[in-house]
GROMACS .gro file of C-alpha atoms in nm:
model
  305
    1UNK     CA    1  -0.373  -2.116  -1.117
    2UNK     CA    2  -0.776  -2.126  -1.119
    3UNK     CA    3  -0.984  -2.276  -0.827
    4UNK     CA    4  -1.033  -2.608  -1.042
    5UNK     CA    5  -0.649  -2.679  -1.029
    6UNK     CA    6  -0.613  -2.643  -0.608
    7UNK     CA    7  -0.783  -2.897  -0.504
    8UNK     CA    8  -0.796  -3.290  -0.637
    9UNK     CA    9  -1.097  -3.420  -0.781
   10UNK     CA   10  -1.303  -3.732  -0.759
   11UNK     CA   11  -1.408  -3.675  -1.080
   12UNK     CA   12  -1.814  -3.771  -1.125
   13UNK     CA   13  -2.002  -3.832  -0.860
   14UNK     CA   14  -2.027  -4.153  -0.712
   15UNK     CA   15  -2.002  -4.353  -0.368
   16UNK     CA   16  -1.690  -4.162  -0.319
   17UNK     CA   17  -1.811  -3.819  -0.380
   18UNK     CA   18  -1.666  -3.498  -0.549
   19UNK     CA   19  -1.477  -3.242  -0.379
   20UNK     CA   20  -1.469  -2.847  -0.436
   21UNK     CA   21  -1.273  -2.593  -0.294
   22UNK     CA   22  -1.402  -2.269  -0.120
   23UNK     CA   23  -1.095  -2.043  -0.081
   24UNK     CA   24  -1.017  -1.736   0.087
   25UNK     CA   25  -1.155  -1.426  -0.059
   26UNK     CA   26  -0.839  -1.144  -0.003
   27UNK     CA   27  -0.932  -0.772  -0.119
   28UNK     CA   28  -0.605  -0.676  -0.186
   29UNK     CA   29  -0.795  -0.299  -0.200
   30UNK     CA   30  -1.165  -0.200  -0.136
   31UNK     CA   31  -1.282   0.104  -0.207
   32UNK     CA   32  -1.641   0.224  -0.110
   33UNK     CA   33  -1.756   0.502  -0.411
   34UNK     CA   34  -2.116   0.534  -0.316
   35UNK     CA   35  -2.417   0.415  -0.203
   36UNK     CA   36  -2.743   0.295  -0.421
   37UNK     CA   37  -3.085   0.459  -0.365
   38UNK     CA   38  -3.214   0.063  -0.215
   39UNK     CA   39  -2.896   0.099   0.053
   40UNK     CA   40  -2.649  -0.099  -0.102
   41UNK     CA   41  -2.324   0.041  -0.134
   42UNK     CA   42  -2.107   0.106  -0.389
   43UNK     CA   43  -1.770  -0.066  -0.404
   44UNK     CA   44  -1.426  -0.127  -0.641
   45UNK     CA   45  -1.202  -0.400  -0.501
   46UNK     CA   46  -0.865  -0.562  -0.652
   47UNK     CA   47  -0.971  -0.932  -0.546
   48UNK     CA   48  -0.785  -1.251  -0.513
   49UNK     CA   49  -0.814  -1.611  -0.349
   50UNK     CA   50  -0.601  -1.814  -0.204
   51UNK     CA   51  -0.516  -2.170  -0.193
   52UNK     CA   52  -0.606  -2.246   0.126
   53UNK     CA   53  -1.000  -2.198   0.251
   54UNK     CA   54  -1.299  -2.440   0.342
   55UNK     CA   55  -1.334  -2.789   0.197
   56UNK     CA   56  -1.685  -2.922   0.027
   57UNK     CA   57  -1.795  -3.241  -0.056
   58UNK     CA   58  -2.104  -3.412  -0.253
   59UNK     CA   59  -2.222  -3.764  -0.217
   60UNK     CA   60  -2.505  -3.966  -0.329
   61UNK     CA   61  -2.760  -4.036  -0.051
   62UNK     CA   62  -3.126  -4.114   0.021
   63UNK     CA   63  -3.214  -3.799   0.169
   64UNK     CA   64  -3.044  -3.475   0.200
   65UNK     CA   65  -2.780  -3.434   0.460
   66UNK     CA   66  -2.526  -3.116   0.559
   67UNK     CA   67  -2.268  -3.161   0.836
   68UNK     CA   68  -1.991  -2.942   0.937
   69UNK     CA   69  -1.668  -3.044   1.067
   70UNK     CA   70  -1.357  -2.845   1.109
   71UNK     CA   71  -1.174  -2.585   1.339
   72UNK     CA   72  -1.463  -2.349   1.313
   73UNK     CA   73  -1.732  -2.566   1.272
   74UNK     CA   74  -1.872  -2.465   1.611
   75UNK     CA   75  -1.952  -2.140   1.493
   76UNK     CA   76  -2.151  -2.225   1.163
   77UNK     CA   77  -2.498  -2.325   1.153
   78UNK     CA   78  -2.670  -2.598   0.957
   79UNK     CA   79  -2.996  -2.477   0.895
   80UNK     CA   80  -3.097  -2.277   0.590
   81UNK     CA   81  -3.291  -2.047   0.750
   82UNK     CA   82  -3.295  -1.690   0.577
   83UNK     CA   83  -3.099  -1.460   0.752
   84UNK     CA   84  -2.838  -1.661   0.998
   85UNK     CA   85  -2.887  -1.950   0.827
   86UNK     CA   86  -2.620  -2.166   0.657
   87UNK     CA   87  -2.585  -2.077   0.275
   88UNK     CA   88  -2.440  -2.399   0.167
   89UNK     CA   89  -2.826  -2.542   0.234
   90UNK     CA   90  -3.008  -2.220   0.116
   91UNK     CA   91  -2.754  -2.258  -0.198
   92UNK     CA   92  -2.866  -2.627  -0.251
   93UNK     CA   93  -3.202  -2.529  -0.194
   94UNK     CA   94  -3.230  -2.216  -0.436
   95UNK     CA   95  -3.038  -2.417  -0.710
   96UNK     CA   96  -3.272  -2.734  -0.674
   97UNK     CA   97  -3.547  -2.535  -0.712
   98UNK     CA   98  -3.448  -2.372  -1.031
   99UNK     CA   99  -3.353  -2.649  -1.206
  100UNK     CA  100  -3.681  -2.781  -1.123
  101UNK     CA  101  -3.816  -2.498  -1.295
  102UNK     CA  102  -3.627  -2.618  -1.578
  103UNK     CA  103  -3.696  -2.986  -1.589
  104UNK     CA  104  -3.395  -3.114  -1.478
  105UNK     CA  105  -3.435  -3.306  -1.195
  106UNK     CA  106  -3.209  -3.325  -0.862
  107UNK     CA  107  -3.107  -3.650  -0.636
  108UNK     CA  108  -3.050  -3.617  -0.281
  109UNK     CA  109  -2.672  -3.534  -0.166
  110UNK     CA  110  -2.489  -3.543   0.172
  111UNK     CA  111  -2.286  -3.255   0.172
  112UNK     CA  112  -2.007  -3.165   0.415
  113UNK     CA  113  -1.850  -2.828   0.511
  114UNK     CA  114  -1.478  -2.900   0.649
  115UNK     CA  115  -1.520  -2.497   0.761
  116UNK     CA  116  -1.103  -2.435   0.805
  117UNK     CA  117  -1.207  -2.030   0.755
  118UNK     CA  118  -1.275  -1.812   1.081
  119UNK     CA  119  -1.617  -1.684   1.024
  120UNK     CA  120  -1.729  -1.288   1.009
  121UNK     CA  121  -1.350  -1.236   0.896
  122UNK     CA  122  -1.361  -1.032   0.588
  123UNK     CA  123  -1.205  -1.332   0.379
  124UNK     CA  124  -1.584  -1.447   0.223
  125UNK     CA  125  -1.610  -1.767   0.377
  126UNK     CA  126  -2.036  -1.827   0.356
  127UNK     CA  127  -1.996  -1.622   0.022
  128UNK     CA  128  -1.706  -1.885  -0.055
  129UNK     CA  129  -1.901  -2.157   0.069
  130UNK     CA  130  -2.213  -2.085  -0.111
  131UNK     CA  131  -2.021  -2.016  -0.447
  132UNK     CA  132  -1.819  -2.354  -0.406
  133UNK     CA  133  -2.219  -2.557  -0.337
  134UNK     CA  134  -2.327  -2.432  -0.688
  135UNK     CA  135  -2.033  -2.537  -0.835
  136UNK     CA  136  -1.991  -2.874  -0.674
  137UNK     CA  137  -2.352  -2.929  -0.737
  138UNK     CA  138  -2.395  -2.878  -1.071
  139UNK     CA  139  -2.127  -3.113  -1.138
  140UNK     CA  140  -2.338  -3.323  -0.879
  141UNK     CA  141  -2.611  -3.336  -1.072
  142UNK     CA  142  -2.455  -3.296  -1.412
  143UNK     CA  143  -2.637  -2.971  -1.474
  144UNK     CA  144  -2.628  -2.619  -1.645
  145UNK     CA  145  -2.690  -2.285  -1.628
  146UNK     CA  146  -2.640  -1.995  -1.840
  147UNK     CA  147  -2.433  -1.745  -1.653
  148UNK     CA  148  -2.654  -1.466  -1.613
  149UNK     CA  149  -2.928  -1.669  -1.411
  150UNK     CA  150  -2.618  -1.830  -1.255
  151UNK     CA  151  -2.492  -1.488  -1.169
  152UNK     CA  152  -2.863  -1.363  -1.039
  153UNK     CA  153  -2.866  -1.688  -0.817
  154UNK     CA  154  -2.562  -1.567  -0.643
  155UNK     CA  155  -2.629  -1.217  -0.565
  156UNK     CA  156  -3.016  -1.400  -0.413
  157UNK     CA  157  -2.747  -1.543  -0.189
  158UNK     CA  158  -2.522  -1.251  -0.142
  159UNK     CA  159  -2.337  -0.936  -0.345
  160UNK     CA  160  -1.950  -1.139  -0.285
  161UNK     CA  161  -2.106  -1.467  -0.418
  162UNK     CA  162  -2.039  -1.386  -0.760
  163UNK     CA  163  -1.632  -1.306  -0.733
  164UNK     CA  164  -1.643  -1.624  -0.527
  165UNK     CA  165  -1.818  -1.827  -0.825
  166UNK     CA  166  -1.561  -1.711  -1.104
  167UNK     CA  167  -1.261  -1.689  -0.828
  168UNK     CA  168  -0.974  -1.594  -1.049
  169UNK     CA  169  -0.852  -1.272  -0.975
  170UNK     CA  170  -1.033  -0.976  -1.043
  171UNK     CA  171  -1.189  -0.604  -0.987
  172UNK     CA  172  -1.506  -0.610  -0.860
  173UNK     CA  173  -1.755  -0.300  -0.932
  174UNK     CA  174  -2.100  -0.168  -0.823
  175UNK     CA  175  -2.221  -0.414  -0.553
  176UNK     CA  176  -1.972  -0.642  -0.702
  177UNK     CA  177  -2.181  -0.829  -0.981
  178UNK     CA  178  -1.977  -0.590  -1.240
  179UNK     CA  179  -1.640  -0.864  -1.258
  180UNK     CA  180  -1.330  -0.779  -1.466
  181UNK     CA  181  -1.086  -1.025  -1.490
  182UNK     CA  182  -0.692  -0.922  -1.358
  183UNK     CA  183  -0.475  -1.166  -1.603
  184UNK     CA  184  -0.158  -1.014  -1.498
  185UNK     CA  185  -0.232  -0.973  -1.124
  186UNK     CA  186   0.070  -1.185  -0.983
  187UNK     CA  187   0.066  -1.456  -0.759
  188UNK     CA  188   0.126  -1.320  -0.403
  189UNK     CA  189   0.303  -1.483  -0.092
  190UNK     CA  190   0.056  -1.401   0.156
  191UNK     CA  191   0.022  -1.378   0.572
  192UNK     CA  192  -0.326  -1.397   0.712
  193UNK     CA  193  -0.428  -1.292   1.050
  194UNK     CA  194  -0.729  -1.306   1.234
  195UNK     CA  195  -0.802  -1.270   1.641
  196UNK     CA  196  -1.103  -1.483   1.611
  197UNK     CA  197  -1.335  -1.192   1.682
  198UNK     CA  198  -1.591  -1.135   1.466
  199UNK     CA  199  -1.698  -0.843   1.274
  200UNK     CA  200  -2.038  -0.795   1.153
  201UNK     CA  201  -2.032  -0.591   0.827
  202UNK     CA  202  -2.354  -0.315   0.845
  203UNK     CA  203  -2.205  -0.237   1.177
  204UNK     CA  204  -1.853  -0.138   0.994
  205UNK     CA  205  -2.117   0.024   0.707
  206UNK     CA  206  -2.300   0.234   0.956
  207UNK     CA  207  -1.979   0.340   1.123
  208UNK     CA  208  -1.824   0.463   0.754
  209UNK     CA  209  -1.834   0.836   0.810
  210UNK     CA  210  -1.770   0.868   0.368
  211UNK     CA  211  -1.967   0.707   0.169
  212UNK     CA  212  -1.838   0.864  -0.168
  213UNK     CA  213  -1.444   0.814  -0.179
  214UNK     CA  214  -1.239   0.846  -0.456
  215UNK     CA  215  -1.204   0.528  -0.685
  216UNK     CA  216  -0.917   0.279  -0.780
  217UNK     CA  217  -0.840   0.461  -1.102
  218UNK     CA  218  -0.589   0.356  -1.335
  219UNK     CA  219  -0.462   0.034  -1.322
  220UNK     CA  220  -0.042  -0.016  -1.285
  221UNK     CA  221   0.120  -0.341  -1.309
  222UNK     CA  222   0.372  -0.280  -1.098
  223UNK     CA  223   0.152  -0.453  -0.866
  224UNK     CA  224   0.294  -0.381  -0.504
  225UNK     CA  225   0.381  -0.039  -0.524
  226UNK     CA  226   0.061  -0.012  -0.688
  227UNK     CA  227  -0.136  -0.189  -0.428
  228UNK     CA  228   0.067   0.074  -0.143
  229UNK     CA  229  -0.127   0.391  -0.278
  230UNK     CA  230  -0.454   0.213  -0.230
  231UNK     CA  231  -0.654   0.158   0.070
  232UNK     CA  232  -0.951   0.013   0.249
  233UNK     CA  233  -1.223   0.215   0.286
  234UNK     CA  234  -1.388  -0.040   0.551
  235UNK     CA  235  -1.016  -0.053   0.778
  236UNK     CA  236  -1.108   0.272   0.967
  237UNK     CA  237  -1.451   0.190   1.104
  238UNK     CA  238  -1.359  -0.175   1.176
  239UNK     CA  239  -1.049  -0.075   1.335
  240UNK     CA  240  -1.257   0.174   1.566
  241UNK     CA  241  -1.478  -0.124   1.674
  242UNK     CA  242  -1.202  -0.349   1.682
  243UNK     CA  243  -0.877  -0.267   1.874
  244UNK     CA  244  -0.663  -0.609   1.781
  245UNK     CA  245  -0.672  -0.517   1.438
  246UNK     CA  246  -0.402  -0.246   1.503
  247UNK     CA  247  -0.235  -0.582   1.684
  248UNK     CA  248  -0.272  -0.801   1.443
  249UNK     CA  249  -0.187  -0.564   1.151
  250UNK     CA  250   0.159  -0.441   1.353
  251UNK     CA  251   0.250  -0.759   1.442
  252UNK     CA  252   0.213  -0.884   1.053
  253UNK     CA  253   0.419  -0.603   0.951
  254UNK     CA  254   0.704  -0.649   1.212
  255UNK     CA  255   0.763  -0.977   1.073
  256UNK     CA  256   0.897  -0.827   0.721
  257UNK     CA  257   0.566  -0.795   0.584
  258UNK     CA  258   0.591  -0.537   0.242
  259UNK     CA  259   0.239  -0.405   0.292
  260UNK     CA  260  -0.036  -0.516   0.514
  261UNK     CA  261  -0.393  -0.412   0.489
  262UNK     CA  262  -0.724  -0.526   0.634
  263UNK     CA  263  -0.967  -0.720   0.423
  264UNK     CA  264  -1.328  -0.697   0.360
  265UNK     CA  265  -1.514  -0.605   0.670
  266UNK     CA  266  -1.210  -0.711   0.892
  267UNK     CA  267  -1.123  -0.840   1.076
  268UNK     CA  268  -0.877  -1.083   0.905
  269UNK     CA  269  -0.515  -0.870   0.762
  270UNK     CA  270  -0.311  -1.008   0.567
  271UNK     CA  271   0.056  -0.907   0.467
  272UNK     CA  272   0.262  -0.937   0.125
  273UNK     CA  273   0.576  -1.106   0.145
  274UNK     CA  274   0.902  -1.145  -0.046
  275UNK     CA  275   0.828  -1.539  -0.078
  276UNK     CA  276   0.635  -1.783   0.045
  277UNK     CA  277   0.884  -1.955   0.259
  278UNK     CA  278   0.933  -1.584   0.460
  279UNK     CA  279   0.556  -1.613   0.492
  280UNK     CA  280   0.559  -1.932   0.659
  281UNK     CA  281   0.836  -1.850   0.894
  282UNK     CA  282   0.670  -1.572   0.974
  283UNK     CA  283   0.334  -1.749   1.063
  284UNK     CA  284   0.587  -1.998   1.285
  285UNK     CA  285   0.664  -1.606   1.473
  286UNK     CA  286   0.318  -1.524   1.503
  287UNK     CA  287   0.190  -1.854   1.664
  288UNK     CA  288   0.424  -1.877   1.952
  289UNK     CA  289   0.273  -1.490   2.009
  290UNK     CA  290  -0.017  -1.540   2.003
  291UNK     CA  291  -0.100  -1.964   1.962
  292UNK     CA  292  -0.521  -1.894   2.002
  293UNK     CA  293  -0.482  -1.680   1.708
  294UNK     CA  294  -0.583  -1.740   1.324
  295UNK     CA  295  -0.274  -1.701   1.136
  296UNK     CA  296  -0.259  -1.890   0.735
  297UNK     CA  297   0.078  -1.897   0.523
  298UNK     CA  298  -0.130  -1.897   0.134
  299UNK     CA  299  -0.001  -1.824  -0.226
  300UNK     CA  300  -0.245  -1.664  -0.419
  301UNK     CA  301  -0.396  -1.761  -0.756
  302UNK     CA  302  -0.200  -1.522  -1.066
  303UNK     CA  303   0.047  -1.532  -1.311
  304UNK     CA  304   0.351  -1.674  -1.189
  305UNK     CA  305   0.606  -1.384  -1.016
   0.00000   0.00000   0.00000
């Protein structure tokens, strides 16, 4: 089930627009190996998406526009600043730019960010985002790239751009431009959780005591039990900065969960389970615990269990 298939289409662009998906980034496992020489570090992560995450759409218009609407929208910006800008703007910005370099020129397009994510939660929402604006635009604009200067564009824009460009599951290597498809990763019933606090990722890096853990390894296809001797690296340090993700993480796994794990940077867990109608009651549970709470019932992309 690729990203294409989760979400209907407008087909071309017109007065009504085309729509793309930007879905929740879940590593299922993230190991940090080492760190580069420039500071980035070194990672391997079992990566899926789900398919539920932030809406985008693209419409003709006489001057650029980006609006944000949506649970979280209060805690996005618009601009595209570098830095804590927006990187659906700096995405249509970069893009425009280098298809001017090509010839190929760009018409002006309202785009808006339904942002249904929780920001700073390990789950690559602005790396989802971003990934989902190239996309959507160069179907926009009825435009091409060859996939290495497509690739370079998104690691300008950030090192989990790329996994959120192909989003089909994968492992992810180095700073995660190295992308090897999983075909026989399995769809997976899936609990998320998040507090709503948010976790800023070099603070989690500068609190990771080992830089230089053992990797992944061989690959098993008994996926769950599989998945149980892995870890993430990142789950210590955020947990140390971050006391309701020992909550959030028990209370996951008290509802039936097989294995729960932090993703990313935290501070979003999520928890396997037998089906996705267990999942769902469960995230019924969890909201009458704690109602100001994230909590997301989602069935990964995979081969079919």
């Amino acid at each position: 089930m690729p990203i294409d298939n989760m979400f209907p289409e407008n087909g071309p662009a017109g007065e009504a627009g085309l729509f793309e998906m930007a879905p929740a980034k879940i590593n299922l496992a993230l190991h940090v190996t080492g760190q580069r020489a420039d500071g980035y570090h070194l990672l391997e992560s079992i990566v899926t998406f789900a398919d539920r995450g932030d809406v985008l759409s693209f419409t003709a218009a006489e001057a650029d526009d980006f609006i944000v609407s949506g649970r979280f929208a209060h805690f996005v910006p618009t601009d595209a600043a570098e830095g804590d800008g927006n990187l659906v703007p700096q995405a249509r910005d970069l893009l425009r730019r280098t298809l001017a370099d090509r010839g190929i020129s760009t018409t002006p397009v309202a785009i808006h960010l339904e942002k249904n994510l929780p920001v700073a939660a390990g789950i690559g929402g602005g790396s989802a985002d971003a990934a989902a604006t190239l996309r959507g635009l160069l179907r926009f604009w009825e435009a091409s790239l060859p996939e290495p200067e497509l690739i370079a564009l998104c690691l300008f824009l950030g090192a989990d751009v790329p996994m959120c460009l192909k989003g089909e599951a994968l492992m992810a290597r180095g700073i995660g431009e190295e992308l090897a498809a999983l075909p026989t990763l399995p769809s997976l019933p899936l609990v998320l959780g998040n507090p709503l606090i948010g976790v800023s990722t070099p603070d989690i890096f500068r609190r990771l005591l080992r830089k230089d853990n053992p990797s992944i390894g061989a690959r098993d296809d008994d996926w769950v039990p599989f998945l149980k001797t892995l870890r993430n690296d990142l789950e210590p340090p955020a947990r140390s900065l971050v006391r309701e993700i020992d909550q959030i993480s028990n209370m996951i796994g008290a509802e039936g969960a097989m294995l729960t794990r932090m993703s990313g940077s935290g501070a979003t867990c999520f928890g396997i389970f037998p089906s996705l109608e267990t999942a769902r009651k469960a995230v019924d549970s969890l909201n009458e615990q704690k109602p100001d709470w994230y909590f997301q019932a989602v069935q990964t992309i995979g081969t079919e269990p």
